[in-house]
mmCIF file with all atom_site columns, C-alpha atoms in Angstrom:
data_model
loop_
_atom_site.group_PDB
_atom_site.id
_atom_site.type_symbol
_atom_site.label_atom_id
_atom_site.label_alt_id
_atom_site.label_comp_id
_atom_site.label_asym_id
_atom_site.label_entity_id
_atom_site.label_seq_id
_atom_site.pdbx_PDB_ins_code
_atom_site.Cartn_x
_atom_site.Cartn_y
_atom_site.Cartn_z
_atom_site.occupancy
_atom_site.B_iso_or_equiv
_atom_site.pdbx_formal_charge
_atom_site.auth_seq_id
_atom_site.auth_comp_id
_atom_site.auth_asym_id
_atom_site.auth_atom_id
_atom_site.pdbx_PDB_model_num
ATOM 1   C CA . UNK A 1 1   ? 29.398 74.827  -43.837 1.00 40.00 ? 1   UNK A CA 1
ATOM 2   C CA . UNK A 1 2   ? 27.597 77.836  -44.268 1.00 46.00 ? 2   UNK A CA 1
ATOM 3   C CA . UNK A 1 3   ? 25.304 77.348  -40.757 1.00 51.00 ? 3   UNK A CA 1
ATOM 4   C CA . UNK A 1 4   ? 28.438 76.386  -39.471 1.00 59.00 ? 4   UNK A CA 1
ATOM 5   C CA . UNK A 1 5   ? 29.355 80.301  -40.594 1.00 58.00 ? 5   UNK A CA 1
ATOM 6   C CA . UNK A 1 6   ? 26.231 81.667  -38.724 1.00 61.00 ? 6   UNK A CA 1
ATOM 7   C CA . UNK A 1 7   ? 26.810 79.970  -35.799 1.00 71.00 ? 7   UNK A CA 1
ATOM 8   C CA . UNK A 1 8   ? 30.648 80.656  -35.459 1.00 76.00 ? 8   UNK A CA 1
ATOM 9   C CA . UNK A 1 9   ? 30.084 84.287  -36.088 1.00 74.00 ? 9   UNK A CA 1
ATOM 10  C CA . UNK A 1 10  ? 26.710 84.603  -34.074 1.00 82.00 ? 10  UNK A CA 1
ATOM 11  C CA . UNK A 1 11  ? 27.711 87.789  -31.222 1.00 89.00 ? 11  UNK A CA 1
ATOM 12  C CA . UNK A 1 12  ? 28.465 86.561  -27.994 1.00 93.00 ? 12  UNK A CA 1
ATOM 13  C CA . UNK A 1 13  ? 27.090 89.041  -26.235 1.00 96.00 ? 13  UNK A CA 1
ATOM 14  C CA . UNK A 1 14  ? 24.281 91.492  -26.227 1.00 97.00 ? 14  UNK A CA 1
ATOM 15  C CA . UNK A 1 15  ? 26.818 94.625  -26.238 1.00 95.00 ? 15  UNK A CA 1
ATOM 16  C CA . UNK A 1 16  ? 28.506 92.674  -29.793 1.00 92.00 ? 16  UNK A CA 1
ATOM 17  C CA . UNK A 1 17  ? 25.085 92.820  -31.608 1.00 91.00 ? 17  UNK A CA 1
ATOM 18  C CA . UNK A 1 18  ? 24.832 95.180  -34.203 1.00 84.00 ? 18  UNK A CA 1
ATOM 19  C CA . UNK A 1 19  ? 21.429 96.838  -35.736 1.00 84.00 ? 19  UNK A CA 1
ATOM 20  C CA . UNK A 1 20  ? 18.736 96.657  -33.506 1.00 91.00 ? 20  UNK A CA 1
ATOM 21  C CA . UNK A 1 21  ? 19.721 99.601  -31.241 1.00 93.00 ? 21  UNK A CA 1
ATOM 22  C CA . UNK A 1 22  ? 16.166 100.090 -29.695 1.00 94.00 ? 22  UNK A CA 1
ATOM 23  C CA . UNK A 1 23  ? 16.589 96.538  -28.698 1.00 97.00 ? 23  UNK A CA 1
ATOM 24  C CA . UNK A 1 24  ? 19.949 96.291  -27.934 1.00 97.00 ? 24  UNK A CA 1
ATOM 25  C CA . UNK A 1 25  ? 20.004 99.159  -25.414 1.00 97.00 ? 25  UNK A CA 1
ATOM 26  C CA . UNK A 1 26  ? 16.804 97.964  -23.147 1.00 98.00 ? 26  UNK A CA 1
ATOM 27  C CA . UNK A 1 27  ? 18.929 94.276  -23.227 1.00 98.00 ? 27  UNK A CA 1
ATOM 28  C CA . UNK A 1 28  ? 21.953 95.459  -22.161 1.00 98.00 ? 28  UNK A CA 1
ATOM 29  C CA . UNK A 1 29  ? 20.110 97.118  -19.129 1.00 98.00 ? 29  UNK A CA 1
ATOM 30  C CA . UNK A 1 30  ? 18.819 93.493  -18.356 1.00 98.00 ? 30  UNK A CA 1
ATOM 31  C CA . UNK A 1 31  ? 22.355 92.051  -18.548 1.00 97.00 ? 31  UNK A CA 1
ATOM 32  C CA . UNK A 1 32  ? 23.837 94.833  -16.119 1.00 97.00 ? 32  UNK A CA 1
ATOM 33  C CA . UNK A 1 33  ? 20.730 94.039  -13.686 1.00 97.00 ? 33  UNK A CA 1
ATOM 34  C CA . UNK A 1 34  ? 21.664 90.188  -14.127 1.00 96.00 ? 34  UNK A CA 1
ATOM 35  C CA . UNK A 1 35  ? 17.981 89.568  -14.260 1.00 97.00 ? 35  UNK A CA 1
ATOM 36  C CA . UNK A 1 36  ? 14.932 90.588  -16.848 1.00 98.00 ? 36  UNK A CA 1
ATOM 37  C CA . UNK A 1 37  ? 11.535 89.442  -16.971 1.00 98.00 ? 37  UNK A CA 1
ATOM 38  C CA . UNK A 1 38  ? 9.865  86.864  -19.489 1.00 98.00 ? 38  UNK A CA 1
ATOM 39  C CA . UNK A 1 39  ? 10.449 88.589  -22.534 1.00 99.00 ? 39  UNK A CA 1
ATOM 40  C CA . UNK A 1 40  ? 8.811  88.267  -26.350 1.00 99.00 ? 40  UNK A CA 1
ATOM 41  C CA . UNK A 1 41  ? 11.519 89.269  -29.571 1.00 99.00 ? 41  UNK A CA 1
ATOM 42  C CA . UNK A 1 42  ? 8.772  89.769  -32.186 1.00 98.00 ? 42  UNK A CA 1
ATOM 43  C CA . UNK A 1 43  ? 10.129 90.141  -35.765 1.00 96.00 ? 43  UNK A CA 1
ATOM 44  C CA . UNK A 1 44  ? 10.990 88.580  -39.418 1.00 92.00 ? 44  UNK A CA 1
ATOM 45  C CA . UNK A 1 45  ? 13.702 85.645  -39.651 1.00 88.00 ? 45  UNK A CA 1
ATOM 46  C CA . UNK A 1 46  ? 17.396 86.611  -39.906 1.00 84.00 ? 46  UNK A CA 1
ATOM 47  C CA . UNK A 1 47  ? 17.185 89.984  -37.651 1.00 89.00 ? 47  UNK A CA 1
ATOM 48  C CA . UNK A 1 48  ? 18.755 88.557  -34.722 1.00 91.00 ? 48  UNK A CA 1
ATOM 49  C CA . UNK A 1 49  ? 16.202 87.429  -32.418 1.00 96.00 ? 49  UNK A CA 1
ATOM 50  C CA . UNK A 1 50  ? 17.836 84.009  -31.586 1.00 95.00 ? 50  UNK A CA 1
ATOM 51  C CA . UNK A 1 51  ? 21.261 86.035  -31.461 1.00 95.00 ? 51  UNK A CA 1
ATOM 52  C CA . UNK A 1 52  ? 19.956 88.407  -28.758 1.00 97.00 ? 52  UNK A CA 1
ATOM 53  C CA . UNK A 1 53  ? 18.276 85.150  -26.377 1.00 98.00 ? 53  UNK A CA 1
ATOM 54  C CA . UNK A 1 54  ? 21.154 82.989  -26.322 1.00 97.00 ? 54  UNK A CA 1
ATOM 55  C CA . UNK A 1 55  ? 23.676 86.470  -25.565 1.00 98.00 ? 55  UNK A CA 1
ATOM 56  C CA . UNK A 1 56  ? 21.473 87.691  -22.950 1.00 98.00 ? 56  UNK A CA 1
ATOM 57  C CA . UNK A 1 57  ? 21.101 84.292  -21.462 1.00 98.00 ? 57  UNK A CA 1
ATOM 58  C CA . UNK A 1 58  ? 25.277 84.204  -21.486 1.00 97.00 ? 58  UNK A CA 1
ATOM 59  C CA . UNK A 1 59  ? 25.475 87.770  -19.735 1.00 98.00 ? 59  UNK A CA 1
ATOM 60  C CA . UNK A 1 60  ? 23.745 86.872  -17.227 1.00 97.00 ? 60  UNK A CA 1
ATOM 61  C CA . UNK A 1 61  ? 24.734 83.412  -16.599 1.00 97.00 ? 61  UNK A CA 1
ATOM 62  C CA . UNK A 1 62  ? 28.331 83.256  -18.207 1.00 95.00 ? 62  UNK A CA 1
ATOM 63  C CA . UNK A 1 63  ? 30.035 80.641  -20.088 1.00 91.00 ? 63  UNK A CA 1
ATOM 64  C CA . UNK A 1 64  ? 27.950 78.114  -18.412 1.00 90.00 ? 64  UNK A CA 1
ATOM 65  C CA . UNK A 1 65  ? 24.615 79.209  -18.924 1.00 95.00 ? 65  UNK A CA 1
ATOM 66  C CA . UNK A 1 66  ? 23.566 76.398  -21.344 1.00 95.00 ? 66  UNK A CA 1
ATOM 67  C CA . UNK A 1 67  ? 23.208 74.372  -17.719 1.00 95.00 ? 67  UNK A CA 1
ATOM 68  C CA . UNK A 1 68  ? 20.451 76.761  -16.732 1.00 96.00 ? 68  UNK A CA 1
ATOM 69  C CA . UNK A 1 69  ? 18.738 77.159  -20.315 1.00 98.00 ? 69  UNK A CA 1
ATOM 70  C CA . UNK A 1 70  ? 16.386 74.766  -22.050 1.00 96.00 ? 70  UNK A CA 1
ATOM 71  C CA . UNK A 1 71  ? 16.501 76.040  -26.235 1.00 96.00 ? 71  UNK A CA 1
ATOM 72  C CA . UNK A 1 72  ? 13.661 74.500  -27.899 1.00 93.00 ? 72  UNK A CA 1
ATOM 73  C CA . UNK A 1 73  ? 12.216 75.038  -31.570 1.00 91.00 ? 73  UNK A CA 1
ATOM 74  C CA . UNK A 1 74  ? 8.630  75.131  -31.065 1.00 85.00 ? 74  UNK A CA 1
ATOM 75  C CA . UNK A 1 75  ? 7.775  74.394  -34.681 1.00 79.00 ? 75  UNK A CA 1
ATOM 76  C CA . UNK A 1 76  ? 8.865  70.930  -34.010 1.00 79.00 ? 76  UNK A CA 1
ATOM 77  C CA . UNK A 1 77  ? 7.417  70.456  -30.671 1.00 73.00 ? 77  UNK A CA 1
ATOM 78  C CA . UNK A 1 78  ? 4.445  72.639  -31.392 1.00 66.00 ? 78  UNK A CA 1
ATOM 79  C CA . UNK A 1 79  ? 1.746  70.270  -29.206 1.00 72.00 ? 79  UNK A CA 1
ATOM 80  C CA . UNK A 1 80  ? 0.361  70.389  -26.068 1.00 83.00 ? 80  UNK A CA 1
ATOM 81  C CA . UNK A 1 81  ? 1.980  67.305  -24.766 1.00 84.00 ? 81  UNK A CA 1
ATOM 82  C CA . UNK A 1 82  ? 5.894  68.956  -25.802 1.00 81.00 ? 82  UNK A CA 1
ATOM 83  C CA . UNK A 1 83  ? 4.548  71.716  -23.244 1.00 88.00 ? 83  UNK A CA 1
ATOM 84  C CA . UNK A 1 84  ? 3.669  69.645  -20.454 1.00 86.00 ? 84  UNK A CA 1
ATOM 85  C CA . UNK A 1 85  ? 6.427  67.307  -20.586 1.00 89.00 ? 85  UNK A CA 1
ATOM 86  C CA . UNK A 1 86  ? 9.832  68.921  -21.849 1.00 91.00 ? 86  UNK A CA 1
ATOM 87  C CA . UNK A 1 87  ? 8.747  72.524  -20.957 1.00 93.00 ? 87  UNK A CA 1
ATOM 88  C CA . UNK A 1 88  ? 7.094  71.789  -17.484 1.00 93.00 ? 88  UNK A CA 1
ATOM 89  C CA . UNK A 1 89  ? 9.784  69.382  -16.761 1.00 93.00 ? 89  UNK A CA 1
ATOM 90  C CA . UNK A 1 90  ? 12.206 71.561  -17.117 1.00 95.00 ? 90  UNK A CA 1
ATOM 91  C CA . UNK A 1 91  ? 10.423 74.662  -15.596 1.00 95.00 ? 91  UNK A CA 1
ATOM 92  C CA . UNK A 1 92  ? 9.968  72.245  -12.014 1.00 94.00 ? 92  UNK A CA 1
ATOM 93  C CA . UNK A 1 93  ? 13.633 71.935  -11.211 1.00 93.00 ? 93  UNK A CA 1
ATOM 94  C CA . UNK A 1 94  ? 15.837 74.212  -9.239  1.00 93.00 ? 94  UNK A CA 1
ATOM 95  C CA . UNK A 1 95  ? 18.482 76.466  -11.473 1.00 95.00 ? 95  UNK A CA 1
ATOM 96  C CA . UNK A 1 96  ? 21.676 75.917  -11.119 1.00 92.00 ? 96  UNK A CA 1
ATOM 97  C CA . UNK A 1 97  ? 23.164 76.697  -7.605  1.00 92.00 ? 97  UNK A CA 1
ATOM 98  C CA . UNK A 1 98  ? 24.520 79.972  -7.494  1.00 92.00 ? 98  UNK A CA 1
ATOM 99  C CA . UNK A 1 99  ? 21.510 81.588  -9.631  1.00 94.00 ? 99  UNK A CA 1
ATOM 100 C CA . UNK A 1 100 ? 18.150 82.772  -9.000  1.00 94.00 ? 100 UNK A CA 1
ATOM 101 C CA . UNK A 1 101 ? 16.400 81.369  -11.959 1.00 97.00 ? 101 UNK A CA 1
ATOM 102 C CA . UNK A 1 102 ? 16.620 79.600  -15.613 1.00 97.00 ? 102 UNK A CA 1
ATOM 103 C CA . UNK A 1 103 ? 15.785 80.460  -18.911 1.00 98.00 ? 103 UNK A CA 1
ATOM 104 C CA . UNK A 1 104 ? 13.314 78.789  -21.250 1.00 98.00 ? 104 UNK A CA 1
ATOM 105 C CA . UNK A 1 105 ? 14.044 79.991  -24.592 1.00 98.00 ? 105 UNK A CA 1
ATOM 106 C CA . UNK A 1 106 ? 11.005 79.002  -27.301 1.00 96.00 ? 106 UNK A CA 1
ATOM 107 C CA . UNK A 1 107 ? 12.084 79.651  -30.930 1.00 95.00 ? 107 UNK A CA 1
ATOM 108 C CA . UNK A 1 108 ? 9.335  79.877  -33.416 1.00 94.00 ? 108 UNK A CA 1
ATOM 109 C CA . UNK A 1 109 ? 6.762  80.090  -30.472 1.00 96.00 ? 109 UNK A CA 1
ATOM 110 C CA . UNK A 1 110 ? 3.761  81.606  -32.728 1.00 95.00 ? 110 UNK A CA 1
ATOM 111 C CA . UNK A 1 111 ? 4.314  78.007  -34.118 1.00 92.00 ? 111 UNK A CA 1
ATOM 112 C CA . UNK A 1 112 ? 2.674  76.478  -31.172 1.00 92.00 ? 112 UNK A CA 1
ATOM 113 C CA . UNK A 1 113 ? -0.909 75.494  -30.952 1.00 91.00 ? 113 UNK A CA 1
ATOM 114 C CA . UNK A 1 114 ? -3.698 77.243  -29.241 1.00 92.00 ? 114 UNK A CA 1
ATOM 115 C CA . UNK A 1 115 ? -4.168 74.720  -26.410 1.00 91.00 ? 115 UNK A CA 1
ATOM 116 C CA . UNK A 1 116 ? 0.114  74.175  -26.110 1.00 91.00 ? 116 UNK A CA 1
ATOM 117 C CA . UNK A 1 117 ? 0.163  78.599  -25.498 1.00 95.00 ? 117 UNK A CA 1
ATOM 118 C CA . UNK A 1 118 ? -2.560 78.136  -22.993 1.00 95.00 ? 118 UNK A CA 1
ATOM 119 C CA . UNK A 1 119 ? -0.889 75.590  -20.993 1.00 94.00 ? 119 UNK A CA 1
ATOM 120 C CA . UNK A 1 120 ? 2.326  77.678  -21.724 1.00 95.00 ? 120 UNK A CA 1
ATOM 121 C CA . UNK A 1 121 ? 0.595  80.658  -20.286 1.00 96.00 ? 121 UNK A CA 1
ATOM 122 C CA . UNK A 1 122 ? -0.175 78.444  -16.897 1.00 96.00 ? 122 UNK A CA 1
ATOM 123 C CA . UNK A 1 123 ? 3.596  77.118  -16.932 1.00 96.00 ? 123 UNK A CA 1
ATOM 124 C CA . UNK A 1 124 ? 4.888  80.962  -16.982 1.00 96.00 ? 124 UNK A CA 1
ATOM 125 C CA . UNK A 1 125 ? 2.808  82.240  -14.179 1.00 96.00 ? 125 UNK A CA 1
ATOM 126 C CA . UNK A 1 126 ? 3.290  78.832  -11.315 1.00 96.00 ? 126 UNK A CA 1
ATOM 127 C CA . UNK A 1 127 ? 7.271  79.325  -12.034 1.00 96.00 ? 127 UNK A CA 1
ATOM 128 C CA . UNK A 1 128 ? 7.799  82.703  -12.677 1.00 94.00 ? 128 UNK A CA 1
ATOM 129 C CA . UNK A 1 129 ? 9.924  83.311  -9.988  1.00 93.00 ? 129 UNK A CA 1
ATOM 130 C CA . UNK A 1 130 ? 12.758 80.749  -10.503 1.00 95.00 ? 130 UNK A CA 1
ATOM 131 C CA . UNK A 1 131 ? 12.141 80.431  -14.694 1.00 97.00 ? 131 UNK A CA 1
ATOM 132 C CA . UNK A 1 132 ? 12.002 83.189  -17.063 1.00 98.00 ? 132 UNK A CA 1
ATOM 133 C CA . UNK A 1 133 ? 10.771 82.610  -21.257 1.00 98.00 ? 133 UNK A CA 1
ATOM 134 C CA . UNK A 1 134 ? 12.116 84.129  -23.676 1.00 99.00 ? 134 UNK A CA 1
ATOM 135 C CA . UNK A 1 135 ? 9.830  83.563  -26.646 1.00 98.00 ? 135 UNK A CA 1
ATOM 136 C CA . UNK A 1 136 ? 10.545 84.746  -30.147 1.00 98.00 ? 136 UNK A CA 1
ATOM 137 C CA . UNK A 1 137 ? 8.143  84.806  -33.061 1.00 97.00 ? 137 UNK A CA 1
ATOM 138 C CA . UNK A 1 138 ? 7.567  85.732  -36.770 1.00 95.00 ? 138 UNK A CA 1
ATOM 139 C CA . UNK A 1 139 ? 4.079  87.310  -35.867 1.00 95.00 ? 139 UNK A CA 1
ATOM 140 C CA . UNK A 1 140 ? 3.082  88.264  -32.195 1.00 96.00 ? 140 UNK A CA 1
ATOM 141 C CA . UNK A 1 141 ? -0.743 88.266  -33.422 1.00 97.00 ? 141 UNK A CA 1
ATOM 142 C CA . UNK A 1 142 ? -0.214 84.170  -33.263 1.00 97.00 ? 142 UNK A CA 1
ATOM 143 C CA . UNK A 1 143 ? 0.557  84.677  -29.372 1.00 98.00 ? 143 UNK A CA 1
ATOM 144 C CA . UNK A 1 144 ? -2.406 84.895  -27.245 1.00 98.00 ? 144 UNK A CA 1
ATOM 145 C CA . UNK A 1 145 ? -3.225 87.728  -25.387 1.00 98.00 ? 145 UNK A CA 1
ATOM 146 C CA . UNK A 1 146 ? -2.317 85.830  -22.064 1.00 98.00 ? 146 UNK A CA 1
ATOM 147 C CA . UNK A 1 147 ? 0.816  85.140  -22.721 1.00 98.00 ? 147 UNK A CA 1
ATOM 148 C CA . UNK A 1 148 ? 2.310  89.102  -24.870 1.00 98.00 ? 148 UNK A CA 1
ATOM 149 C CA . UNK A 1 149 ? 0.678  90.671  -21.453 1.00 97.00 ? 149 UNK A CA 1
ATOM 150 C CA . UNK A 1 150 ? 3.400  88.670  -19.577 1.00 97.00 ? 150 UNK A CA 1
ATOM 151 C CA . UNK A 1 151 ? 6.079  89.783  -21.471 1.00 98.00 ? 151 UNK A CA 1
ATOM 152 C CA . UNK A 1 152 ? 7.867  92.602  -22.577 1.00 98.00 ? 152 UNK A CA 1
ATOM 153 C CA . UNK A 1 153 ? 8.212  92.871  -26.244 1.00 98.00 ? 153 UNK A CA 1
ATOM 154 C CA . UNK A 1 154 ? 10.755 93.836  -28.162 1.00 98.00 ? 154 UNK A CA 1
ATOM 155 C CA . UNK A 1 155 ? 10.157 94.700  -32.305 1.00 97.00 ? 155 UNK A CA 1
ATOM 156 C CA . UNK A 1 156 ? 12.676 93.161  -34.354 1.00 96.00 ? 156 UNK A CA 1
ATOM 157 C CA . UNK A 1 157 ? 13.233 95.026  -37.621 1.00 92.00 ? 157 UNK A CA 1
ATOM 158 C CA . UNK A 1 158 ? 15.071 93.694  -41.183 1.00 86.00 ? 158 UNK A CA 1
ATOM 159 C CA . UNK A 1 159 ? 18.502 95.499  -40.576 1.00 80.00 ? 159 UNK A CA 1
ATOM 160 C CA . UNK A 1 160 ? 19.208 98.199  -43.084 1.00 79.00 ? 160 UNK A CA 1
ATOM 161 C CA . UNK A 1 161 ? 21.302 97.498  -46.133 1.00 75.00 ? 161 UNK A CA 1
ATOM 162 C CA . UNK A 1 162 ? 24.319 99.083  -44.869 1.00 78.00 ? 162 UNK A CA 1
ATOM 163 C CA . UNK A 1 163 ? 24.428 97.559  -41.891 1.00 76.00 ? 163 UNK A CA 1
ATOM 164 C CA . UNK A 1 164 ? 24.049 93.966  -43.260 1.00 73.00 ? 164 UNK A CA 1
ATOM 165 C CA . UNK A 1 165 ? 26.931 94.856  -45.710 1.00 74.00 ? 165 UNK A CA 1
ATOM 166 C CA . UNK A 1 166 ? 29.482 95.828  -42.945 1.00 76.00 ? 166 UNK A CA 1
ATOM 167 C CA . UNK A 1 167 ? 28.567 92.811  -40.897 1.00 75.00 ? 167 UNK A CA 1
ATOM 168 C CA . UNK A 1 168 ? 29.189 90.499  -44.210 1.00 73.00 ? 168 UNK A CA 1
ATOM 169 C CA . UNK A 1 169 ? 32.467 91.879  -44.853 1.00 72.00 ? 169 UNK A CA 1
ATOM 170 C CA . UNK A 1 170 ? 33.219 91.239  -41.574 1.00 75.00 ? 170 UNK A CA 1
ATOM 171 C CA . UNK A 1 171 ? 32.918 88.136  -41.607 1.00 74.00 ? 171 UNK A CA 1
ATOM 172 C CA . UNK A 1 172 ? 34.601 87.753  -44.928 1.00 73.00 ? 172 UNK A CA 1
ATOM 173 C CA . UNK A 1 173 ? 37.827 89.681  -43.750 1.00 75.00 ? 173 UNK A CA 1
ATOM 174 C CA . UNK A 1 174 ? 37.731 86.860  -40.890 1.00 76.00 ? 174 UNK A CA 1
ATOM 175 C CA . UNK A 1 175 ? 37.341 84.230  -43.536 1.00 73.00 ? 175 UNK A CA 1
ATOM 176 C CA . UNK A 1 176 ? 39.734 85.173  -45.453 1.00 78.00 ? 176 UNK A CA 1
ATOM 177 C CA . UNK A 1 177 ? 37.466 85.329  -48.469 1.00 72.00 ? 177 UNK A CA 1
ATOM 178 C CA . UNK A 1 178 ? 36.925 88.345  -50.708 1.00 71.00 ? 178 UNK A CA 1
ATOM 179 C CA . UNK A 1 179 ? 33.396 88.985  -52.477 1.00 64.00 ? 179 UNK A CA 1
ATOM 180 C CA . UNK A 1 180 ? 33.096 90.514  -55.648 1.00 64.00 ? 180 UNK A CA 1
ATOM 181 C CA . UNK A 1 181 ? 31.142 93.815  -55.696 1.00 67.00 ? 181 UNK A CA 1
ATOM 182 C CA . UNK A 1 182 ? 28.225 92.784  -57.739 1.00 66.00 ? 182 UNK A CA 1
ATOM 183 C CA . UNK A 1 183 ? 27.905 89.872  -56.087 1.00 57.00 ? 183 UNK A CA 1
ATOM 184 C CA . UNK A 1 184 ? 27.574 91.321  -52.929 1.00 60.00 ? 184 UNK A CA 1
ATOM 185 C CA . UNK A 1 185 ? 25.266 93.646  -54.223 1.00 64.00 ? 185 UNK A CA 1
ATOM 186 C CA . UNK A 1 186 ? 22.798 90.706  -55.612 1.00 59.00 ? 186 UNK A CA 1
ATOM 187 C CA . UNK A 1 187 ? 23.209 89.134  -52.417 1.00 56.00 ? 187 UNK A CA 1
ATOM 188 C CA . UNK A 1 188 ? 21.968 92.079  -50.432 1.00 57.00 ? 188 UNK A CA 1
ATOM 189 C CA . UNK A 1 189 ? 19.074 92.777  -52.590 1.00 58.00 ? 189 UNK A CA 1
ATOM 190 C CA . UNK A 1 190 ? 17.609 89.400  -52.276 1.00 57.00 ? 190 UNK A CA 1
ATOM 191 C CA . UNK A 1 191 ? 18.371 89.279  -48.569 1.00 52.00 ? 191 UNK A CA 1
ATOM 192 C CA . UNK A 1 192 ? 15.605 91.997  -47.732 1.00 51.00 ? 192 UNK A CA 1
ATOM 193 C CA . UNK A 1 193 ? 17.358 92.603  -43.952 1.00 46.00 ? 193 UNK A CA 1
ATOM 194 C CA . UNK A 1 194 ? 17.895 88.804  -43.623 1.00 54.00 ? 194 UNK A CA 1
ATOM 195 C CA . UNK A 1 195 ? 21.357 88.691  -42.228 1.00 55.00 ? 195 UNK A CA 1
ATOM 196 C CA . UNK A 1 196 ? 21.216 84.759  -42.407 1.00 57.00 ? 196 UNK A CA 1
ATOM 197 C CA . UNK A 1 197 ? 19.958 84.135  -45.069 1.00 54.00 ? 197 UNK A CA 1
ATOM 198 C CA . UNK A 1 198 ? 22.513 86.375  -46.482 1.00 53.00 ? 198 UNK A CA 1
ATOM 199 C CA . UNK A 1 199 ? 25.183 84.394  -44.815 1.00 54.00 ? 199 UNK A CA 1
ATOM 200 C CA . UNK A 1 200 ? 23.974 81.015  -46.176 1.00 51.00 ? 200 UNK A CA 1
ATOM 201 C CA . UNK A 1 201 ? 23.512 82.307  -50.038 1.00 48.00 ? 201 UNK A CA 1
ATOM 202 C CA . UNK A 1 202 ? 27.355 84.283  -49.251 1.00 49.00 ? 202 UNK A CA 1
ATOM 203 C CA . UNK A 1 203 ? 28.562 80.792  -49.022 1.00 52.00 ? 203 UNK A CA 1
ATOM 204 C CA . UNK A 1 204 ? 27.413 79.689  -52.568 1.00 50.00 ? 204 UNK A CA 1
ATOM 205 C CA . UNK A 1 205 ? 30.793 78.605  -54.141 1.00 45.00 ? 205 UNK A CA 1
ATOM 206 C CA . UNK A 1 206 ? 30.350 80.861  -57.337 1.00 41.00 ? 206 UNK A CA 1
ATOM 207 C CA . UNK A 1 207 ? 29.975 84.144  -55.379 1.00 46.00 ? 207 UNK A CA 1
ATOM 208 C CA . UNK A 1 208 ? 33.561 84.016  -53.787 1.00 45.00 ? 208 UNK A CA 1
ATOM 209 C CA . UNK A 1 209 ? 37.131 83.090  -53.918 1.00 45.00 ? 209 UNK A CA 1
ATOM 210 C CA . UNK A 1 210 ? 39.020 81.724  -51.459 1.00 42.00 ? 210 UNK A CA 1
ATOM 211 C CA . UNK A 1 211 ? 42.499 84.134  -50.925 1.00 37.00 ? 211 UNK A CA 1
#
């Protein structure tokens, strides 16, 4: 239930993210240009990184775009064979008529092994002009050289305190759950800018009631 609460209440859009302004405002350029180059979101877990992939991939695509994107964890497919196969496979075909490219999005990338980045790196430059990546990461020191001078990177921070509490109650009001103060302010405290891992421990029956 409770990833069922990040995912229903994940912005659809890049415009609906909140936090992140630095970010926010070079993405919604992209999505008014319909187009952006292979990009790297660099930055701890739960500060919106897969949020801002899969909304800029819908801007620019619409409701349809998961025909044109290929969403991959890249913890779980972290070797060189994943690459070649799923990745490349992918990467080879023609978009989706209408559109100029598709979008490759590689969650967890700094997961992936040195010889899976390097033939990642050779993937990026034979299609970049009908595939764009969109690679996010924990640490961008585990991404080779080759591959963060492709990109542009955008710095993911843990959202401030504040801003984590109005998005919580936000989704509470939705809910139709209320949160008693202290527990909220436990919740935040452990969080440390983690919006969803905030969400998930919100969800612990003791800390609510239902209205």
């Amino acid at each position: 239930m409770s990833e069922m609460w990040v995912e229903r209440h994940r912005p659809q859009t890049v415009a609906d993210i909140k936090g992140q302004k630095a970010v926010v405002d070079r993405l919604v350029a992209y999505s008014q240009k319909q187009t952006f180059p292979h990009l790297l979101f660099a930055g701890p877990p739960g500060t919106g990184k897969t949020t801002a992939a899969l909304a800029l991939t819908r801007d620019v695509f619409g409701e349809s775009y998961r025909m044109n994107l290929l969403e991959m964890n890249a913890s779980d497919e972290r070797k060189l064979e994943s690459i070649r196969t799923k990745v490349k496979g992918f990467a080879k075909t023609a978009p989706v008529p209408g559109t100029s490219f598709k979008v490759i999005f590689l969650d967890e990338a700094d997961a992936l092994t040195p010889d899976a980045q390097g033939a990642l790196r050779r993937i990026m430059e034979q299609h970049s002009q009908t595939c764009r990546f969109i690679l996010s990461c924990n640490y961008s020191s585990k991404i080779i050289e080759a591959i963060q001078s492709r990109c542009a990177v955008f710095r993911f921070r843990p959202l401030a305190e504040d801003q984590v509490d109005e998005m919580i109650r936000s989704v509470a009001a939705s809910e139709n759950i209320t949160l008693e103060n202290e527990a909220a302010e436990a919740i935040v405290h452990v969080s440390l800018g983690d919006l969803r891992k905030r969400l998930l421990l919100y969800r612990s029956p003791h800390l609510f009631h239902q209205l």
